[in-house]
mmCIF file with all atom_site columns, C-alpha atoms and ligand atoms in Angstrom:
data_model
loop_
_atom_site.group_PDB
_atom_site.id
_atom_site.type_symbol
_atom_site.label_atom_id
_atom_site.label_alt_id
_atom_site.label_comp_id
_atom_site.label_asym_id
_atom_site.label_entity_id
_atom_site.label_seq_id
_atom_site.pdbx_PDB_ins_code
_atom_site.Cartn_x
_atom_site.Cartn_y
_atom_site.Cartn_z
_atom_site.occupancy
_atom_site.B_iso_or_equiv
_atom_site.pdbx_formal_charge
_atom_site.auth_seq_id
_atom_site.auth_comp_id
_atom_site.auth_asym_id
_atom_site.auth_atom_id
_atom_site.pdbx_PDB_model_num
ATOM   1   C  CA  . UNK Z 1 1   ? 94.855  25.776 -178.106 1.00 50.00 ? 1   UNK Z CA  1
ATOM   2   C  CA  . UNK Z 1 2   ? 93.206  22.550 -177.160 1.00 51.00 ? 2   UNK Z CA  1
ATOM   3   C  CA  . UNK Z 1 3   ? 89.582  23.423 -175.663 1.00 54.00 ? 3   UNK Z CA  1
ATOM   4   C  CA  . UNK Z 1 4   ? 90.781  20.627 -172.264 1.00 69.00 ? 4   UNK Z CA  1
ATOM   5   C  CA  . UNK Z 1 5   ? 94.287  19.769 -171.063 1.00 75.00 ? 5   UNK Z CA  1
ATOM   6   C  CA  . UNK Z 1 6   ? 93.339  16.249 -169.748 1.00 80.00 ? 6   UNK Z CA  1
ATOM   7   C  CA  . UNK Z 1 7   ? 97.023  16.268 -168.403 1.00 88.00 ? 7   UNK Z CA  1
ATOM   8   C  CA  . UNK Z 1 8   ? 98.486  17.545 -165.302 1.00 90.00 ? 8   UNK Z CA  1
ATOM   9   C  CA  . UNK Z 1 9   ? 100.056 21.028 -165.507 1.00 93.00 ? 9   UNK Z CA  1
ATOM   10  C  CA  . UNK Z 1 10  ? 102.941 22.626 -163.327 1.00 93.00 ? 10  UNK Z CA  1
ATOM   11  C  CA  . UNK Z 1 11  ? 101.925 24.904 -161.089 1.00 95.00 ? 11  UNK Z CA  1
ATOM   12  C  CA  . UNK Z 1 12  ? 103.778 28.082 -161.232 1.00 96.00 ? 12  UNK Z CA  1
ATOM   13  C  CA  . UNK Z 1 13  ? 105.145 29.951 -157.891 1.00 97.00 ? 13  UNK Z CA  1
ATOM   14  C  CA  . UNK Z 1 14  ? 106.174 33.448 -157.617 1.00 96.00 ? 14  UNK Z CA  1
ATOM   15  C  CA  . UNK Z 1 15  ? 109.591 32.089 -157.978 1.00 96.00 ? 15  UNK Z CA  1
ATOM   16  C  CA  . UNK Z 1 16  ? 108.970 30.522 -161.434 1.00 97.00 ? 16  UNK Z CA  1
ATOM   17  C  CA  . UNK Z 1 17  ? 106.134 32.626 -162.947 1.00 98.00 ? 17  UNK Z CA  1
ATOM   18  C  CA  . UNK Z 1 18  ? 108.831 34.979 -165.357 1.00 98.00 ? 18  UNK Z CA  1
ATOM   19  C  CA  . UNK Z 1 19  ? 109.697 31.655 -166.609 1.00 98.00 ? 19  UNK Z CA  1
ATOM   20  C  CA  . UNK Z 1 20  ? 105.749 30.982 -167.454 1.00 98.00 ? 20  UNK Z CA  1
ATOM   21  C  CA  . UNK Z 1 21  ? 105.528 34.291 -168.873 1.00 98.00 ? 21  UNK Z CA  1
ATOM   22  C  CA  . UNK Z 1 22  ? 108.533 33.905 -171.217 1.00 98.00 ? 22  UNK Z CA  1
ATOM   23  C  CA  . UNK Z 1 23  ? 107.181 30.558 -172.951 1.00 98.00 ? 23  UNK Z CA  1
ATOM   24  C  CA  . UNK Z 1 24  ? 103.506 32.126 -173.308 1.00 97.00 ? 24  UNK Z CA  1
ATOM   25  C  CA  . UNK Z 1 25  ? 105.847 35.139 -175.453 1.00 97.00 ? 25  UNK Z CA  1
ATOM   26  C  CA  . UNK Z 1 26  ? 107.308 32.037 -177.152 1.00 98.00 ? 26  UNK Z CA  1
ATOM   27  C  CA  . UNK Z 1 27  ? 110.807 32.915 -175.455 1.00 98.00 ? 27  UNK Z CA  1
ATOM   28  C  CA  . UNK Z 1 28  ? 112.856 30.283 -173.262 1.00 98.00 ? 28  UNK Z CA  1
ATOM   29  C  CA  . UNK Z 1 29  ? 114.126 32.502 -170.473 1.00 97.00 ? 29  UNK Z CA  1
ATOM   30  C  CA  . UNK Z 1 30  ? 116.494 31.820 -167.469 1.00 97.00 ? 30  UNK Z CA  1
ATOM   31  C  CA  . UNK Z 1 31  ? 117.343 33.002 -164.176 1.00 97.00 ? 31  UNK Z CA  1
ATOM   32  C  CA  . UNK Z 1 32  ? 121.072 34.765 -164.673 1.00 98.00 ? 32  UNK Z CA  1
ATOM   33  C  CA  . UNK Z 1 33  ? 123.040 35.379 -161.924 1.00 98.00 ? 33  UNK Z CA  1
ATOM   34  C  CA  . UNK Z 1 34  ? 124.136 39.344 -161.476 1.00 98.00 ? 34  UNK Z CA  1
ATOM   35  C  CA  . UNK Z 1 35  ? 127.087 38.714 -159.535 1.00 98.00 ? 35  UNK Z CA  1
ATOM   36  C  CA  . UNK Z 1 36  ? 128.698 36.037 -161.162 1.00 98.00 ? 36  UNK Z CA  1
ATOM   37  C  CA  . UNK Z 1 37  ? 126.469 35.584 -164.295 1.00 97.00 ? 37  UNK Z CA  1
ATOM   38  C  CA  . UNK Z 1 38  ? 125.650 32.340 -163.944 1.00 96.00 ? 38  UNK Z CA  1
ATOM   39  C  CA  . UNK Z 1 39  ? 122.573 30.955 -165.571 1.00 97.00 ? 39  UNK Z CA  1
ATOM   40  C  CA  . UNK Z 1 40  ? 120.091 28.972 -162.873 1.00 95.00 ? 40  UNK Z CA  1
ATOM   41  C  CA  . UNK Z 1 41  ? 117.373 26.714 -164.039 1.00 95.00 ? 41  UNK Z CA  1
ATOM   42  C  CA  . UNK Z 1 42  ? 114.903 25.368 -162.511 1.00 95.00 ? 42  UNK Z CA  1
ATOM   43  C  CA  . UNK Z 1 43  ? 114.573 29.165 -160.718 1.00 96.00 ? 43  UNK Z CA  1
ATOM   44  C  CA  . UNK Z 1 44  ? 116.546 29.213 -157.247 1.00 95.00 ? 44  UNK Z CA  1
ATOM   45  C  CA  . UNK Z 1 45  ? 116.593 31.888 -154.694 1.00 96.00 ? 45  UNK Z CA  1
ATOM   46  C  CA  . UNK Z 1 46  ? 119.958 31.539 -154.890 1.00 97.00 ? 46  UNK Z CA  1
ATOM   47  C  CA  . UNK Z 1 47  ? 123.097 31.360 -157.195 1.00 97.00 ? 47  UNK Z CA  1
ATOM   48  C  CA  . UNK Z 1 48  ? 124.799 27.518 -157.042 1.00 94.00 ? 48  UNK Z CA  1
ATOM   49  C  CA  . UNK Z 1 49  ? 127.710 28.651 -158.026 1.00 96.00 ? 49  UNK Z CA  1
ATOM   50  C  CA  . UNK Z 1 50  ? 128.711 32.426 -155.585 1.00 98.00 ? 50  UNK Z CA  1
ATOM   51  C  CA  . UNK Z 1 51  ? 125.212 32.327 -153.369 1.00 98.00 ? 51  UNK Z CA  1
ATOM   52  C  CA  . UNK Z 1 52  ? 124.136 35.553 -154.363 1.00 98.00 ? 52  UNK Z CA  1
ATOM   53  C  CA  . UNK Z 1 53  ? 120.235 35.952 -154.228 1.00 97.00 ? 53  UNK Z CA  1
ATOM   54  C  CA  . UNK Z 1 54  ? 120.554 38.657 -157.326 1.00 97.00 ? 54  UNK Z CA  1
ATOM   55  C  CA  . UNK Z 1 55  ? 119.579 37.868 -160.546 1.00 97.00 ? 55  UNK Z CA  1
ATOM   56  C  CA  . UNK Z 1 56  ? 117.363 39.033 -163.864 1.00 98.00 ? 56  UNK Z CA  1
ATOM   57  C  CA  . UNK Z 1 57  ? 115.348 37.061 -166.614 1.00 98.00 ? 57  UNK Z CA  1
ATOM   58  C  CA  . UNK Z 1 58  ? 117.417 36.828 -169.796 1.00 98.00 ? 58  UNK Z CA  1
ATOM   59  C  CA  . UNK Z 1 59  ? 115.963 35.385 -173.026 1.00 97.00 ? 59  UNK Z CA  1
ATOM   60  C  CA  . UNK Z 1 60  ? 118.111 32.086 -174.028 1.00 97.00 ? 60  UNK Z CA  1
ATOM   61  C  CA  . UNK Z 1 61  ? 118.820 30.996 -177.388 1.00 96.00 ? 61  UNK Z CA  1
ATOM   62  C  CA  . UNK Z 1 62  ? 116.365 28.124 -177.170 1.00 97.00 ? 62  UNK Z CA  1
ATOM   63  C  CA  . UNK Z 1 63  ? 119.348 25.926 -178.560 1.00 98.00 ? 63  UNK Z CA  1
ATOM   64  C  CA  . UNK Z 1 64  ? 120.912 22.795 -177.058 1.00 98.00 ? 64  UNK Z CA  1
ATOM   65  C  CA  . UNK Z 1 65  ? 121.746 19.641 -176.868 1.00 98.00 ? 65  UNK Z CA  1
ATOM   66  C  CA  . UNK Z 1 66  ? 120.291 16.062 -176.051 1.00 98.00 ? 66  UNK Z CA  1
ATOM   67  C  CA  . UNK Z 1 67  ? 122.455 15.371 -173.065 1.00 98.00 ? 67  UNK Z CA  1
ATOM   68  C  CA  . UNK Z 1 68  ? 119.830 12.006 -172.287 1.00 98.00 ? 68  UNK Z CA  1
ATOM   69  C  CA  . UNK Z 1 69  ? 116.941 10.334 -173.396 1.00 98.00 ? 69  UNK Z CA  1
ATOM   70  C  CA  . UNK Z 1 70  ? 113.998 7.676  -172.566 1.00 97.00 ? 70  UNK Z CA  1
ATOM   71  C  CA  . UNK Z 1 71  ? 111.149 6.429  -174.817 1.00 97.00 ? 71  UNK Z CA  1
ATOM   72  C  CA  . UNK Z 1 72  ? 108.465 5.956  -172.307 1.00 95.00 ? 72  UNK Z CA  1
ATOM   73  C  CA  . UNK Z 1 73  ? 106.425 3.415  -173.188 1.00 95.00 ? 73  UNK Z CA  1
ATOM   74  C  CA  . UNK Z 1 74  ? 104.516 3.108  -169.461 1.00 92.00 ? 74  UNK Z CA  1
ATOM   75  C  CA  . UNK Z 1 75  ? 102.876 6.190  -168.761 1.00 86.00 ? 75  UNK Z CA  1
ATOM   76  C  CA  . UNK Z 1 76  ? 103.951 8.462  -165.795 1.00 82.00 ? 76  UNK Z CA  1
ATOM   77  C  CA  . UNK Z 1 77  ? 100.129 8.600  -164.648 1.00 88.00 ? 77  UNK Z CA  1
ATOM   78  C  CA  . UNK Z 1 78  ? 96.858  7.632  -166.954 1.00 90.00 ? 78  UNK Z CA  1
ATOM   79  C  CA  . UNK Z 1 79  ? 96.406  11.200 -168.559 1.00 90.00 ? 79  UNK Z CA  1
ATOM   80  C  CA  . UNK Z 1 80  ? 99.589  10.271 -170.275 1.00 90.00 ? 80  UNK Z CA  1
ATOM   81  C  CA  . UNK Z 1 81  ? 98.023  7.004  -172.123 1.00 92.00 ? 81  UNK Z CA  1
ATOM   82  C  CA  . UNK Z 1 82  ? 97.470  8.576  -175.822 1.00 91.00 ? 82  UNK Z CA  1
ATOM   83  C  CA  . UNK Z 1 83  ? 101.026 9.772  -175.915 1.00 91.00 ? 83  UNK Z CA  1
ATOM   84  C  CA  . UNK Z 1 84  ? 102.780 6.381  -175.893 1.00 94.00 ? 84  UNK Z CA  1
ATOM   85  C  CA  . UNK Z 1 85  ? 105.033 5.522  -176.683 1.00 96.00 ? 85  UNK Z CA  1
ATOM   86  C  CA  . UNK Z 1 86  ? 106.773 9.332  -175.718 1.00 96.00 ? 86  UNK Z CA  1
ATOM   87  C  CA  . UNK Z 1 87  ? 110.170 10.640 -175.027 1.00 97.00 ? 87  UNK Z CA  1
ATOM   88  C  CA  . UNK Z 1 88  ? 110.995 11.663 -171.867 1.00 97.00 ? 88  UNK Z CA  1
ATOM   89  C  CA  . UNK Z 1 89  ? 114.715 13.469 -172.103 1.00 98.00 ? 89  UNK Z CA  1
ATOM   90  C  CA  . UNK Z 1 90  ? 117.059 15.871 -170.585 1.00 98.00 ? 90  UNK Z CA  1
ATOM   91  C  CA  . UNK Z 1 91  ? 118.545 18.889 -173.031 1.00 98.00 ? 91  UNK Z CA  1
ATOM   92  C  CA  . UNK Z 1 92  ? 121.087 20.967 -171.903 1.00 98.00 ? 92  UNK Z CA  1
ATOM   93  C  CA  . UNK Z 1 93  ? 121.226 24.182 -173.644 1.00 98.00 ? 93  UNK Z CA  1
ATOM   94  C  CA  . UNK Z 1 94  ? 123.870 26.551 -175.233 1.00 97.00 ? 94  UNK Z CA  1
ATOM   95  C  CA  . UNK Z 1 95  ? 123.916 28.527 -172.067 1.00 95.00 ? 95  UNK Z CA  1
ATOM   96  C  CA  . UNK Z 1 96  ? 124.525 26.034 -169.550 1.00 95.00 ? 96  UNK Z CA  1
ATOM   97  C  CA  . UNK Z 1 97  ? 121.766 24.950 -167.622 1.00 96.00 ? 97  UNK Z CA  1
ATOM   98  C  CA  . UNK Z 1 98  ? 120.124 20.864 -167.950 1.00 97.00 ? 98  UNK Z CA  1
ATOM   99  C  CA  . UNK Z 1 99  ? 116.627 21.418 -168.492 1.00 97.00 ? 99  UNK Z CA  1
ATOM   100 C  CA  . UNK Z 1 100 ? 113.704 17.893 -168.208 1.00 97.00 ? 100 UNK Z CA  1
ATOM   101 C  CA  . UNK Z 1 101 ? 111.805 17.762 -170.900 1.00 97.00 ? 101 UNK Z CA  1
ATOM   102 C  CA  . UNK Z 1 102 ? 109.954 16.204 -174.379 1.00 97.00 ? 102 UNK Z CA  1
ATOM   103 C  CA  . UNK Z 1 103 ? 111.629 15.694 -177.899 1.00 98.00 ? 103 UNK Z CA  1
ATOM   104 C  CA  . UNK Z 1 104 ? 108.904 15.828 -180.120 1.00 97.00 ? 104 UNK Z CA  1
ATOM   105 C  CA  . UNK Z 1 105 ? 108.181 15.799 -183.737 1.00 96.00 ? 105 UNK Z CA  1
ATOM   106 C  CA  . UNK Z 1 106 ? 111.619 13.274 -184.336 1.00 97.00 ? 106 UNK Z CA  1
ATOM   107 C  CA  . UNK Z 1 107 ? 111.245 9.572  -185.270 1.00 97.00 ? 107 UNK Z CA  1
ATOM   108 C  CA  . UNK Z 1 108 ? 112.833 7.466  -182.564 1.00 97.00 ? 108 UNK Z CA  1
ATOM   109 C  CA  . UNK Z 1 109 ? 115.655 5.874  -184.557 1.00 97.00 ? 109 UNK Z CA  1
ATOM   110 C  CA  . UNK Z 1 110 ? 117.049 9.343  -185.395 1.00 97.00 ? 110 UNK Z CA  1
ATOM   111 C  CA  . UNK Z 1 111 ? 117.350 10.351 -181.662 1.00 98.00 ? 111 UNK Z CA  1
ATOM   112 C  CA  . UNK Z 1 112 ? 120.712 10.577 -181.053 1.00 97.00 ? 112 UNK Z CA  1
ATOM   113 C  CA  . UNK Z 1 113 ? 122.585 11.921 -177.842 1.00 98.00 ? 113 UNK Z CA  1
ATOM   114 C  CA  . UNK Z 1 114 ? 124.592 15.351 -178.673 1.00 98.00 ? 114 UNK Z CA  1
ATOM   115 C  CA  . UNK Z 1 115 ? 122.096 15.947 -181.316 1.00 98.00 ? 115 UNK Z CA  1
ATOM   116 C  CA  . UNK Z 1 116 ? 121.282 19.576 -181.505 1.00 98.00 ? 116 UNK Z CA  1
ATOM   117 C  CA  . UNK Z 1 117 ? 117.510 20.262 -180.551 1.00 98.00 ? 117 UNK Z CA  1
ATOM   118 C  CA  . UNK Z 1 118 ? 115.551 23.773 -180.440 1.00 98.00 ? 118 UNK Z CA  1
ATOM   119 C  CA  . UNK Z 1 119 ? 112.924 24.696 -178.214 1.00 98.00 ? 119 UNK Z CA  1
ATOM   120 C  CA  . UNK Z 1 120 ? 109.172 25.151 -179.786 1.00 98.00 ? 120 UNK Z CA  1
ATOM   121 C  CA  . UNK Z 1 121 ? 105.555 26.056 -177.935 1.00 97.00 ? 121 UNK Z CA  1
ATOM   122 C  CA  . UNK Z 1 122 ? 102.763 24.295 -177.229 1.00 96.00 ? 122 UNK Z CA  1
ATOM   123 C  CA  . UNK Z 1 123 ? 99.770  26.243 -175.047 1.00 96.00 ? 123 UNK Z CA  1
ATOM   124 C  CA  . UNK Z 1 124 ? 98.387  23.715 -172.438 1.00 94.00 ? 124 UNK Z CA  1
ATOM   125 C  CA  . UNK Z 1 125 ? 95.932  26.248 -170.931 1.00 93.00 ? 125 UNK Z CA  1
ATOM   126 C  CA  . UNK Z 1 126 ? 95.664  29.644 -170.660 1.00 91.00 ? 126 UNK Z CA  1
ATOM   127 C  CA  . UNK Z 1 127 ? 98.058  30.208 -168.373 1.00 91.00 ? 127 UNK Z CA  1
ATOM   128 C  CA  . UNK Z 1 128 ? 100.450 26.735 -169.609 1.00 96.00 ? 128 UNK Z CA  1
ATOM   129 C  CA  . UNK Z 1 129 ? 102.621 27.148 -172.665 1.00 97.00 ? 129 UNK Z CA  1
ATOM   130 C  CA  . UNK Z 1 130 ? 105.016 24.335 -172.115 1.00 97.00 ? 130 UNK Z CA  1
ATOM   131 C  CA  . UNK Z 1 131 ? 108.442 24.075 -173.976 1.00 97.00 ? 131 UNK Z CA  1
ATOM   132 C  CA  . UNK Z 1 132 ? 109.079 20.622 -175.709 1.00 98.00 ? 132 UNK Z CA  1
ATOM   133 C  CA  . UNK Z 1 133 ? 111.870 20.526 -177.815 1.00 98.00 ? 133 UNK Z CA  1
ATOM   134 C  CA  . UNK Z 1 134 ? 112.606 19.264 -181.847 1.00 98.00 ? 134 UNK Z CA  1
ATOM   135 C  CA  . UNK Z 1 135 ? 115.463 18.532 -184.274 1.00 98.00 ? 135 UNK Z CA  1
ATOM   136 C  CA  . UNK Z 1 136 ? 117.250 21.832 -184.777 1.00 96.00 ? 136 UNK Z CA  1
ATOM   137 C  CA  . UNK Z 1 137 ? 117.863 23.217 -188.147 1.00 76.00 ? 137 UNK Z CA  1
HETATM 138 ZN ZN1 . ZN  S 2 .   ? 126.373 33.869 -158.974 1.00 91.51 ? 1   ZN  S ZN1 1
#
């Protein structure tokens, strides 16, 4: 764990804290609807798809697939200077749900859209274990 996180953290809210506590364990977990078993991410009150406010944290597979990508090459705010050039992309995993995030640890030219990517940990702060993802398999 790096001693100082120079770069700005989320802040979790009672809302999204079982989220926060699943990537700390090293597990991606969503929101899944009771009613209609729909999968929610980021956490809602409510269901998008039958409105229903029940729901329970299920572990996910931490599989997907690049659904859209960005190298960033201007940084997002200063903290974010040593990174570039970075990539900035949306995954959406096996279970449904789009999910903003980092590929990491894949040479630009083999990024590829529909490219299957796997979740992995890195622990920002104590509290902060954020979930960029990597070439699967
Ligand atoms: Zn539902």
């Amino acid at each position: 764990m790096p001693v100082e996180w120079a770069k700005p953290l989320p802040h979790p809210t009672a809302l999204s804290q079982p989220f926060w506590d699943g990537t700390r364990q090293r597990e991606l977990r969503l929101q899944r609807c009771t009613a209609c078993a729909t999968y929610r991410f980021p956490p809602l009150v409510l269901c998008r798809n039958c409105l229903s406010e029940d729901h329970e944290w299920v572990p996910t597979t931490g599989i997907g697939t690049l659904y859209s990508y960005v190298i960033q090459h201007r940084p997002a705010t200063p903290a974010f200077i040593e990174d570039l050039p970075y990539v900035v992309a949306i995954v959406e995993l096996d279970e449904g749900p789009l999910m903003l995030t980092n590929i990491v640890d894949c040479p630009f030219d083999d990024l590829n859209v529909g490219m299957r990517v796997a979740v992995t940990y890195v622990d920002a702060s104590s509290d902060i274990t954020l979930y960029p993802f990597t070439p699967a398999g």
